[in-house]
Amino acid sequence: MLDPYSLGVSVRTVLTSPLPIATPPSTIRELYEDPTLLPQALPLPTNPSSSAAPPEVLVVGATSQIGIQVVSSLKRSGFAIRVLLPNLYSSTISPFGLGVSFTTGDLSNPSKSALEYAVTEIDKIIFCGEEDQSPEKIQAILRTLMDTRFADYGITQSPKRILFNFKKPNPRYSKRNDHKSFAIQESAEGEGGVAEWQTNRNYNGVFKGTVNNPNAAISVMSGRLRGSGSSSSIPGQGINLNEFNGLLVGCFGDGKTFECVLKSGESTFVSPFRTKTRSGGDFIKPQFMSHILPFDSFKNANKSSIDNFDPNDVRQIGFQFKLGPSPLPELRKFYLAISYVKVIRKIAESDIVLVGGLRETQKENEIFLRNTGLTHTIVSTKNVNAVKNWRKLADLSVNCLTDPRSTNKHLQVE
C-alpha cells in the first residue's frame, strides 16, 4: 500500500519533472524605494468566526538578523507564522515572542518526516540568511512542499501540466511519448522545402529540414485537440487552457528563430522564440533551453485580422520555421529538438521569497525555482553585511508575498 506522501511524490514526478530553465533576472532597483511596495495590512476578516484565514508563512533561517526582522514584519502584516528552527531551546525561540508557531528540523541533514511536518498546510515560504540558502537545503524543502501539496490536494496544486512529452518513456511512472501525435505541414505561402519529424536517441521530437524559397514556411503540428466535455471544456471544441498563463517549451535548437503555433477556433496565432548554441570543442552544439511563452505573446498570423487569441478553444499546437525574404544559404537549414510542451498555471502572487546576498549559489537557486513552476521573488543585496535598514529590507521581502508586480522577479537592492 502506497502512503499518501509517496503517492504525492509519484504523481508529481509524472506531471511535473524538473526543468533546466535559465531566464535572466529582471533587475528592478527602483522598487526598493517605491513606497507602495511597503507592506500594507492584509484585508483579514474582522469577524473571528469567519471561515477565512490569513495565509500561513514558513520562515526558514529565522534566527539570522534579517530573519528576525522578517518575522516581525509578518506579524505587522497579519500573516500566520511558522518558524523552522534547529531546536526549541528558550534562547532560540525567545527573540520571536508571541503569535508564532515553531517546528524543528536540521537542514544540514534533513529528514523527510521533519520537512513534511514543517511544510504541511503552508501557503508560502520565505528563505532568510546565507547559511540556509545552499541549493541542497532549498531544493529539499521545495520538493517536500510540492510532494505534500500533491498528497493533500491532488492535481489542482500542480504549478504546471504536461501537454506533450518527448522523453524516454519511464516504465515506473509513464510510458507516454507523443511523437506520433505530430506531423509535418507545409504553409500555403511557398513551396520548395523539405522537412522531417524524427526521434533522436533521447526520444526528443526532432523537427529539421531545409527551406528553399524566401518567405516559405514549414511546420510540424499536433493532431486535432478535443475537449473532454467536462465543465472546463465544451464538446466539439478544442481544449480549454483558460486557467493557464502560457506555455513552457523545453528544446534544443541551432541558434535560429522558430515560432510556436497555436490554432484557436479558426485562427492561427504565433509566438517567436530564439534558440541558442554552445561551443563544444571544434563543433557548435545546440543548447537546451526552456522558453516561457505567455499567451498574450501570441499574435494573429493574419496581420489583417483583429481576432485575439482565445485560450478557451485551442485546437492544435505546433512549431514553425519561416525563411526570411533574402536569406543566406546557411540560414536555409534548421534543427529543433523538442523535449516537452507544458502549460503554466495562473498564479498572481509569489509562493516563495528568497532573501540574501548576491552569490554564485543564488543563481542555482533561481534556476531551480523557475524549474519548479512555483511563483517566486528573489530579493538580493550586494553585501548583506552592509545593510543599514534591516526592517526596510524585511518589509519589502514580506510585501513581495502579495504584490503581483514582484512575481517571478529578481529584485536587486542597494
Tab-separated table of C-alpha atoms in Angstrom:
chain	number	residue	atom	x	y	z
A	1	MET	CA	0.000	0.000	0.000
A	2	LEU	CA	1.423	3.377	-1.078
A	3	ASP	CA	1.172	6.047	1.646
A	4	PRO	CA	-0.255	9.480	0.642
A	5	TYR	CA	3.107	11.215	0.801
A	6	SER	CA	4.768	8.653	-1.510
A	7	LEU	CA	1.752	8.895	-3.816
A	8	GLY	CA	2.284	12.649	-3.994
A	9	VAL	CA	5.919	12.060	-4.975
A	10	SER	CA	4.865	9.638	-7.726
A	11	VAL	CA	2.148	11.867	-9.152
A	12	ARG	CA	4.337	14.973	-9.151
A	13	THR	CA	7.128	13.092	-10.894
A	14	VAL	CA	4.736	12.100	-13.678
A	15	LEU	CA	3.136	15.512	-14.105
A	16	THR	CA	5.964	17.946	-13.439
A	17	SER	CA	9.534	16.891	-13.928
A	18	PRO	CA	12.318	19.391	-13.007
A	19	LEU	CA	13.173	21.756	-15.843
A	20	PRO	CA	16.606	23.273	-16.525
A	21	ILE	CA	15.395	26.789	-17.197
A	22	ALA	CA	17.692	29.779	-17.133
A	23	THR	CA	15.985	33.113	-17.783
A	24	PRO	CA	17.990	36.248	-16.980
A	25	PRO	CA	16.617	38.004	-13.880
A	26	SER	CA	14.853	41.343	-14.092
A	27	THR	CA	16.817	43.941	-12.167
A	28	ILE	CA	14.364	46.373	-10.575
A	29	ARG	CA	16.270	48.653	-8.226
A	30	GLU	CA	13.625	51.388	-8.097
A	31	LEU	CA	11.105	49.061	-6.444
A	32	TYR	CA	13.159	49.213	-3.263
A	33	GLU	CA	12.417	52.930	-2.977
A	34	ASP	CA	8.775	52.631	-4.089
A	35	PRO	CA	6.619	53.426	-1.028
A	36	THR	CA	3.697	51.474	-2.487
A	37	LEU	CA	5.742	48.308	-2.086
A	38	LEU	CA	5.989	48.689	1.671
A	39	PRO	CA	3.745	46.159	3.391
A	40	GLN	CA	0.146	47.012	3.948
A	41	ALA	CA	-2.062	45.223	6.441
A	42	LEU	CA	-3.767	42.264	4.774
A	43	PRO	CA	-7.552	42.514	4.377
A	44	LEU	CA	-8.089	39.948	7.108
A	45	PRO	CA	-11.570	39.156	8.429
A	46	THR	CA	-12.628	41.195	11.442
A	47	ASN	CA	-15.118	38.568	12.481
A	48	PRO	CA	-13.276	35.856	14.470
A	49	SER	CA	-15.897	33.302	13.452
A	50	SER	CA	-15.250	33.866	9.742
A	51	SER	CA	-14.025	30.798	7.872
A	52	ALA	CA	-11.389	32.830	6.010
A	53	ALA	CA	-7.894	32.526	7.442
A	54	PRO	CA	-4.708	34.520	6.818
A	55	PRO	CA	-2.021	32.800	4.707
A	56	GLU	CA	0.479	30.813	6.763
A	57	VAL	CA	4.127	31.521	6.003
A	58	LEU	CA	7.063	29.259	6.854
A	59	VAL	CA	10.219	31.225	7.674
A	60	VAL	CA	13.499	29.383	7.075
A	61	GLY	CA	16.627	30.973	8.532
A	62	ALA	CA	14.606	32.981	11.052
A	63	THR	CA	17.466	33.205	13.577
A	64	SER	CA	19.513	35.383	11.211
A	65	GLN	CA	19.422	39.171	11.537
A	66	ILE	CA	17.157	39.565	8.512
A	67	GLY	CA	15.076	36.554	9.603
A	68	ILE	CA	14.111	38.136	12.939
A	69	GLN	CA	13.038	41.302	11.120
A	70	VAL	CA	11.038	39.262	8.583
A	71	VAL	CA	9.111	37.547	11.378
A	72	SER	CA	8.304	40.942	12.916
A	73	SER	CA	7.153	42.275	9.549
A	74	LEU	CA	4.938	39.227	9.009
A	75	LYS	CA	3.303	39.881	12.385
A	76	ARG	CA	2.606	43.507	11.472
A	77	SER	CA	1.059	42.397	8.175
A	78	GLY	CA	-1.264	39.861	9.780
A	79	PHE	CA	0.166	36.602	8.433
A	80	ALA	CA	0.070	33.334	10.351
A	81	ILE	CA	3.713	32.407	11.003
A	82	ARG	CA	5.549	29.114	11.341
A	83	VAL	CA	9.292	29.181	12.010
A	84	LEU	CA	11.696	26.347	11.200
A	85	LEU	CA	14.351	26.127	13.937
A	86	PRO	CA	17.219	23.732	14.701
A	87	ASN	CA	15.964	23.319	18.294
A	88	LEU	CA	13.384	24.638	20.754
A	89	TYR	CA	15.704	25.950	23.469
A	90	SER	CA	14.389	29.057	25.205
A	91	SER	CA	17.361	31.063	23.934
A	92	THR	CA	16.408	30.106	20.359
A	93	ILE	CA	12.701	30.926	20.490
A	94	SER	CA	12.780	33.979	22.787
A	95	PRO	CA	13.531	36.571	20.016
A	96	PHE	CA	10.225	35.798	18.280
A	97	GLY	CA	7.732	36.468	21.068
A	98	LEU	CA	4.075	35.500	20.883
A	99	GLY	CA	1.998	34.733	17.813
A	100	VAL	CA	4.479	32.322	16.230
A	101	SER	CA	4.367	28.538	15.931
A	102	PHE	CA	7.589	26.535	15.837
A	103	THR	CA	8.784	23.399	14.081
A	104	THR	CA	12.207	21.804	14.217
A	105	GLY	CA	14.427	20.458	11.506
A	106	ASP	CA	18.133	20.119	10.811
A	107	LEU	CA	18.719	21.382	7.285
A	108	SER	CA	22.283	20.083	7.277
A	109	ASN	CA	20.789	16.579	7.417
A	110	PRO	CA	17.083	16.962	6.594
A	111	SER	CA	14.731	14.040	7.151
A	112	LYS	CA	11.613	13.518	5.080
A	113	SER	CA	9.319	13.354	8.095
A	114	ALA	CA	10.643	16.570	9.681
A	115	LEU	CA	10.381	18.579	6.465
A	116	GLU	CA	6.974	17.093	5.668
A	117	TYR	CA	5.649	18.313	9.018
A	118	ALA	CA	7.259	21.738	8.510
A	119	VAL	CA	5.554	22.409	5.147
A	120	THR	CA	2.160	20.747	5.735
A	121	GLU	CA	-0.659	23.306	5.199
A	122	ILE	CA	1.924	26.019	4.467
A	123	ASP	CA	0.864	28.636	1.894
A	124	LYS	CA	4.165	30.473	1.364
A	125	ILE	CA	7.844	30.241	2.330
A	126	ILE	CA	10.471	32.919	2.976
A	127	PHE	CA	14.127	31.828	2.977
A	128	CYS	CA	16.353	34.173	5.018
A	129	GLY	CA	20.035	34.226	5.866
A	130	GLU	CA	23.055	32.993	3.956
A	131	GLU	CA	23.611	29.744	5.821
A	132	ASP	CA	20.175	28.334	4.971
A	133	GLN	CA	20.304	29.096	1.254
A	134	SER	CA	22.503	26.322	-0.063
A	135	PRO	CA	20.902	24.733	-3.146
A	136	GLU	CA	20.657	21.362	-1.395
A	137	LYS	CA	18.674	22.798	1.532
A	138	ILE	CA	16.321	24.877	-0.581
A	139	GLN	CA	15.673	22.061	-3.047
A	140	ALA	CA	14.935	19.595	-0.225
A	141	ILE	CA	12.287	21.916	1.239
A	142	LEU	CA	10.682	22.831	-2.084
A	143	ARG	CA	10.480	19.225	-3.265
A	144	THR	CA	8.844	18.279	0.025
A	145	LEU	CA	6.422	21.208	-0.315
A	146	MET	CA	5.309	20.115	-3.791
A	147	ASP	CA	5.064	16.442	-2.841
A	148	THR	CA	2.997	17.263	0.235
A	149	ARG	CA	0.651	19.516	-1.734
A	150	PHE	CA	0.027	16.722	-4.224
A	151	ALA	CA	-0.597	14.240	-1.450
A	152	ASP	CA	-3.064	16.603	0.262
A	153	TYR	CA	-4.816	18.321	-2.642
A	154	GLY	CA	-4.006	16.418	-5.827
A	155	ILE	CA	-3.531	17.786	-9.331
A	156	THR	CA	-5.124	21.185	-8.628
A	157	GLN	CA	-1.918	22.222	-6.854
A	158	SER	CA	0.305	21.483	-9.846
A	159	PRO	CA	2.015	24.720	-10.987
A	160	LYS	CA	2.432	23.265	-14.479
A	161	ARG	CA	0.931	20.451	-16.560
A	162	ILE	CA	2.363	18.409	-19.410
A	163	LEU	CA	0.638	18.768	-22.774
A	164	PHE	CA	3.146	16.815	-24.865
A	165	ASN	CA	6.072	14.728	-23.725
A	166	PHE	CA	9.032	13.809	-25.949
A	167	LYS	CA	11.249	11.979	-23.493
A	168	LYS	CA	12.300	8.414	-22.937
A	169	PRO	CA	9.306	6.537	-21.506
A	170	ASN	CA	9.779	5.636	-17.851
A	171	PRO	CA	8.065	2.306	-17.069
A	172	ARG	CA	7.867	3.244	-13.396
A	173	TYR	CA	5.809	6.371	-13.988
A	174	SER	CA	4.605	6.725	-17.567
A	175	LYS	CA	5.046	5.049	-20.947
A	176	ARG	CA	3.865	8.175	-22.716
A	177	ASN	CA	5.667	9.678	-25.699
A	178	ASP	CA	3.714	11.938	-28.036
A	179	HIS	CA	5.916	11.766	-31.129
A	180	LYS	CA	3.191	10.151	-33.248
A	181	SER	CA	0.754	12.936	-32.382
A	182	PHE	CA	2.609	15.370	-34.679
A	183	ALA	CA	3.056	15.569	-38.463
A	184	ILE	CA	4.832	17.856	-40.950
A	185	GLN	CA	2.784	20.541	-42.717
A	186	GLU	CA	3.767	22.996	-45.429
A	187	SER	CA	2.374	26.508	-45.385
A	188	ALA	CA	0.497	27.949	-48.321
A	189	GLU	CA	2.959	30.846	-48.529
A	190	GLY	CA	5.517	28.901	-50.522
A	191	GLU	CA	6.890	25.537	-51.507
A	192	GLY	CA	10.301	24.118	-52.206
A	193	GLY	CA	11.294	22.872	-48.774
A	194	VAL	CA	11.999	19.508	-47.223
A	195	ALA	CA	11.370	18.693	-43.565
A	196	GLU	CA	11.406	15.650	-41.320
A	197	TRP	CA	9.841	14.774	-37.972
A	198	GLN	CA	12.030	12.198	-36.267
A	199	THR	CA	13.064	10.839	-32.886
A	200	ASN	CA	16.653	11.136	-31.661
A	201	ARG	CA	18.448	8.856	-29.213
A	202	ASN	CA	16.993	10.832	-26.298
A	203	TYR	CA	13.467	10.270	-27.652
A	204	ASN	CA	13.066	14.000	-28.358
A	205	GLY	CA	10.871	15.030	-31.256
A	206	VAL	CA	13.253	16.370	-33.928
A	207	PHE	CA	11.956	18.926	-36.430
A	208	LYS	CA	14.600	19.550	-39.094
A	209	GLY	CA	14.956	20.298	-42.777
A	210	THR	CA	15.682	22.905	-45.421
A	211	VAL	CA	13.513	25.719	-46.741
A	212	ASN	CA	14.483	26.886	-50.226
A	213	ASN	CA	12.118	29.703	-51.157
A	214	PRO	CA	12.042	33.106	-49.436
A	215	ASN	CA	9.013	33.669	-47.201
A	216	ALA	CA	8.184	29.963	-47.284
A	217	ALA	CA	7.396	28.193	-44.032
A	218	ILE	CA	7.260	24.595	-42.860
A	219	SER	CA	5.634	23.490	-39.632
A	220	VAL	CA	5.071	20.396	-37.538
A	221	MET	CA	1.607	20.332	-35.959
A	222	SER	CA	-0.232	18.188	-33.483
A	223	GLY	CA	-3.388	16.332	-34.327
A	224	ARG	CA	-6.781	17.825	-33.526
A	225	LEU	CA	-7.085	18.572	-29.800
A	226	ARG	CA	-10.522	17.973	-28.356
A	227	GLY	CA	-12.094	18.954	-25.068
A	228	SER	CA	-13.087	16.232	-22.660
A	229	GLY	CA	-16.621	17.503	-22.210
A	230	SER	CA	-16.002	18.473	-18.582
A	231	SER	CA	-17.125	21.745	-17.091
A	232	SER	CA	-13.916	23.358	-18.320
A	233	SER	CA	-14.198	22.066	-21.911
A	234	ILE	CA	-17.070	22.277	-24.411
A	235	PRO	CA	-17.616	19.142	-26.528
A	236	GLY	CA	-16.696	19.675	-30.171
A	237	GLN	CA	-14.236	22.454	-29.390
A	238	GLY	CA	-10.546	22.321	-28.598
A	239	ILE	CA	-9.028	22.094	-25.153
A	240	ASN	CA	-9.671	24.845	-22.631
A	241	LEU	CA	-6.469	26.454	-21.323
A	242	ASN	CA	-8.150	29.447	-19.713
A	243	GLU	CA	-6.828	28.580	-16.239
A	244	PHE	CA	-3.248	28.711	-17.521
A	245	ASN	CA	-0.982	31.648	-18.251
A	246	GLY	CA	1.148	30.345	-21.115
A	247	LEU	CA	3.366	27.578	-22.480
A	248	LEU	CA	6.700	26.233	-21.278
A	249	VAL	CA	8.681	24.660	-24.140
A	250	GLY	CA	11.877	22.697	-23.479
A	251	CYS	CA	14.027	22.266	-26.578
A	252	PHE	CA	17.458	22.216	-28.230
A	253	GLY	CA	17.987	24.496	-31.229
A	254	ASP	CA	20.556	25.574	-33.770
A	255	GLY	CA	20.539	29.263	-32.877
A	256	LYS	CA	17.729	30.220	-35.252
A	257	THR	CA	14.351	31.746	-34.517
A	258	PHE	CA	11.299	29.484	-34.564
A	259	GLU	CA	7.632	30.141	-33.944
A	260	CYS	CA	5.303	28.284	-31.631
A	261	VAL	CA	1.928	27.919	-33.349
A	262	LEU	CA	-1.472	27.753	-31.644
A	263	LYS	CA	-4.689	27.265	-33.583
A	264	SER	CA	-7.612	28.698	-31.667
A	265	GLY	CA	-11.010	28.445	-33.295
A	266	GLU	CA	-10.483	29.151	-36.976
A	267	SER	CA	-7.475	31.440	-36.473
A	268	THR	CA	-3.735	30.776	-36.193
A	269	PHE	CA	-1.507	32.538	-33.662
A	270	VAL	CA	2.286	32.526	-33.421
A	271	SER	CA	4.878	33.466	-30.810
A	272	PRO	CA	8.573	33.599	-31.828
A	273	PHE	CA	11.417	32.273	-29.689
A	274	ARG	CA	15.140	32.168	-30.411
A	275	THR	CA	17.267	29.124	-29.718
A	276	LYS	CA	20.931	29.154	-28.674
A	277	THR	CA	24.083	27.154	-29.316
A	278	ARG	CA	27.189	26.483	-27.270
A	279	SER	CA	30.784	25.739	-28.177
A	280	GLY	CA	31.775	22.071	-27.978
A	281	GLY	CA	35.431	21.927	-28.975
A	282	ASP	CA	35.576	22.045	-32.761
A	283	PHE	CA	31.787	21.910	-33.051
A	284	ILE	CA	28.829	24.145	-32.284
A	285	LYS	CA	26.234	22.227	-30.307
A	286	PRO	CA	22.569	23.010	-29.689
A	287	GLN	CA	21.919	24.329	-26.190
A	288	PHE	CA	18.954	23.220	-24.119
A	289	MET	CA	16.586	25.992	-23.104
A	290	SER	CA	13.137	26.273	-21.564
A	291	HIS	CA	11.153	29.039	-23.219
A	292	ILE	CA	8.269	30.689	-21.373
A	293	LEU	CA	5.674	31.842	-23.921
A	294	PRO	CA	2.809	33.784	-22.286
A	295	PHE	CA	-0.481	33.537	-24.132
A	296	ASP	CA	-0.520	37.307	-24.586
A	297	SER	CA	2.666	36.983	-26.680
A	298	PHE	CA	0.789	35.023	-29.379
A	299	LYS	CA	-0.186	37.265	-32.288
A	300	ASN	CA	-2.574	36.517	-35.134
A	301	ALA	CA	-0.660	35.141	-38.130
A	302	ASN	CA	-3.101	37.012	-40.342
A	303	LYS	CA	-1.936	40.559	-39.689
A	304	SER	CA	-5.113	41.999	-41.186
A	305	SER	CA	-7.255	40.156	-38.653
A	306	ILE	CA	-8.301	41.770	-35.385
A	307	ASP	CA	-9.055	38.459	-33.650
A	308	ASN	CA	-7.212	37.891	-30.379
A	309	PHE	CA	-6.017	34.578	-29.028
A	310	ASP	CA	-8.741	32.629	-27.212
A	311	PRO	CA	-7.345	30.089	-24.706
A	312	ASN	CA	-10.808	28.519	-24.339
A	313	ASP	CA	-10.631	26.762	-27.712
A	314	VAL	CA	-7.108	25.542	-28.558
A	315	ARG	CA	-7.363	23.031	-31.417
A	316	GLN	CA	-3.749	22.466	-32.467
A	317	ILE	CA	-0.230	23.165	-31.188
A	318	GLY	CA	2.910	23.105	-33.298
A	319	PHE	CA	6.197	24.691	-34.333
A	320	GLN	CA	7.188	26.548	-37.464
A	321	PHE	CA	10.336	27.658	-39.236
A	322	LYS	CA	9.915	30.531	-41.677
A	323	LEU	CA	12.543	31.726	-44.116
A	324	GLY	CA	13.220	35.429	-44.424
A	325	PRO	CA	12.864	37.414	-47.678
A	326	SER	CA	16.600	37.353	-48.551
A	327	PRO	CA	18.179	34.527	-46.588
A	328	LEU	CA	21.774	33.460	-46.774
A	329	PRO	CA	22.334	29.845	-47.927
A	330	GLU	CA	23.459	28.732	-44.465
A	331	LEU	CA	20.218	30.017	-42.940
A	332	ARG	CA	18.016	27.743	-45.030
A	333	LYS	CA	18.639	24.689	-42.838
A	334	PHE	CA	17.022	24.370	-39.413
A	335	TYR	CA	17.077	21.993	-36.449
A	336	LEU	CA	14.821	21.888	-33.391
A	337	ALA	CA	14.675	19.004	-30.877
A	338	ILE	CA	11.648	19.278	-28.558
A	339	SER	CA	11.653	17.673	-25.108
A	340	TYR	CA	8.281	18.782	-23.758
A	341	VAL	CA	5.429	21.263	-24.054
A	342	LYS	CA	3.793	22.289	-20.768
A	343	VAL	CA	1.264	24.853	-19.629
A	344	ILE	CA	1.867	27.134	-16.638
A	345	ARG	CA	-0.993	27.724	-14.237
A	346	LYS	CA	-2.137	31.258	-13.440
A	347	ILE	CA	-0.903	32.319	-10.002
A	348	ALA	CA	-0.823	36.034	-9.211
A	349	GLU	CA	1.259	36.013	-6.027
A	350	SER	CA	4.624	34.587	-5.061
A	351	ASP	CA	4.723	31.269	-3.212
A	352	ILE	CA	8.424	31.610	-2.403
A	353	VAL	CA	10.581	34.603	-1.422
A	354	LEU	CA	14.350	34.220	-1.204
A	355	VAL	CA	16.224	36.976	0.674
A	356	GLY	CA	20.013	37.171	0.735
A	357	GLY	CA	23.234	38.374	-0.829
A	358	LEU	CA	24.363	38.058	-4.419
A	359	ARG	CA	26.278	34.775	-4.607
A	360	GLU	CA	27.003	32.108	-7.194
A	361	THR	CA	24.772	29.632	-5.371
A	362	GLN	CA	21.888	32.072	-5.727
A	363	LYS	CA	21.972	31.586	-9.499
A	364	GLU	CA	21.487	27.869	-8.986
A	365	ASN	CA	18.631	28.565	-6.580
A	366	GLU	CA	16.974	30.869	-9.103
A	367	ILE	CA	17.226	28.264	-11.854
A	368	PHE	CA	15.715	25.615	-9.604
A	369	LEU	CA	12.885	27.930	-8.523
A	370	ARG	CA	11.998	28.640	-12.129
A	371	ASN	CA	12.191	24.924	-12.922
A	372	THR	CA	9.602	24.050	-10.274
A	373	GLY	CA	6.974	26.343	-11.769
A	374	LEU	CA	6.355	27.844	-8.323
A	375	THR	CA	5.866	31.606	-8.402
A	376	HIS	CA	8.670	33.333	-6.559
A	377	THR	CA	10.616	36.518	-5.859
A	378	ILE	CA	14.328	36.837	-5.154
A	379	VAL	CA	15.429	39.849	-3.107
A	380	SER	CA	19.188	40.250	-3.089
A	381	THR	CA	21.745	42.788	-1.920
A	382	LYS	CA	25.368	43.091	-2.973
A	383	ASN	CA	26.623	42.908	0.582
A	384	VAL	CA	24.198	41.509	3.122
A	385	ASN	CA	26.526	42.543	5.968
A	386	ALA	CA	26.409	46.197	4.900
A	387	VAL	CA	22.627	46.568	5.040
A	388	LYS	CA	21.754	49.667	7.085
A	389	ASN	CA	17.987	49.266	7.304
A	390	TRP	CA	17.092	45.640	8.030
A	391	ARG	CA	13.474	46.481	8.722
A	392	LYS	CA	13.008	48.106	5.326
A	393	LEU	CA	14.558	45.106	3.587
A	394	ALA	CA	12.313	42.781	5.596
A	395	ASP	CA	9.207	44.840	4.814
A	396	LEU	CA	9.998	44.738	1.097
A	397	SER	CA	10.503	40.973	1.227
A	398	VAL	CA	7.213	40.381	3.044
A	399	ASN	CA	5.287	42.603	0.663
A	400	CYS	CA	6.585	40.523	-2.248
A	401	LEU	CA	4.368	37.698	-0.969
A	402	THR	CA	1.227	39.570	-2.027
A	403	ASP	CA	2.318	42.123	-4.646
A	404	PRO	CA	1.777	40.721	-8.191
A	405	ARG	CA	4.360	43.167	-9.599
A	406	SER	CA	7.152	41.249	-7.885
A	407	THR	CA	6.066	37.780	-9.040
A	408	ASN	CA	8.876	35.861	-10.788
A	409	LYS	CA	11.229	38.821	-10.469
A	410	HIS	CA	14.761	39.234	-9.143
A	411	LEU	CA	14.942	42.465	-7.147
A	412	GLN	CA	18.457	43.748	-6.526
A	413	VAL	CA	18.646	46.375	-3.796
A	414	GLU	CA	21.475	48.523	-2.521
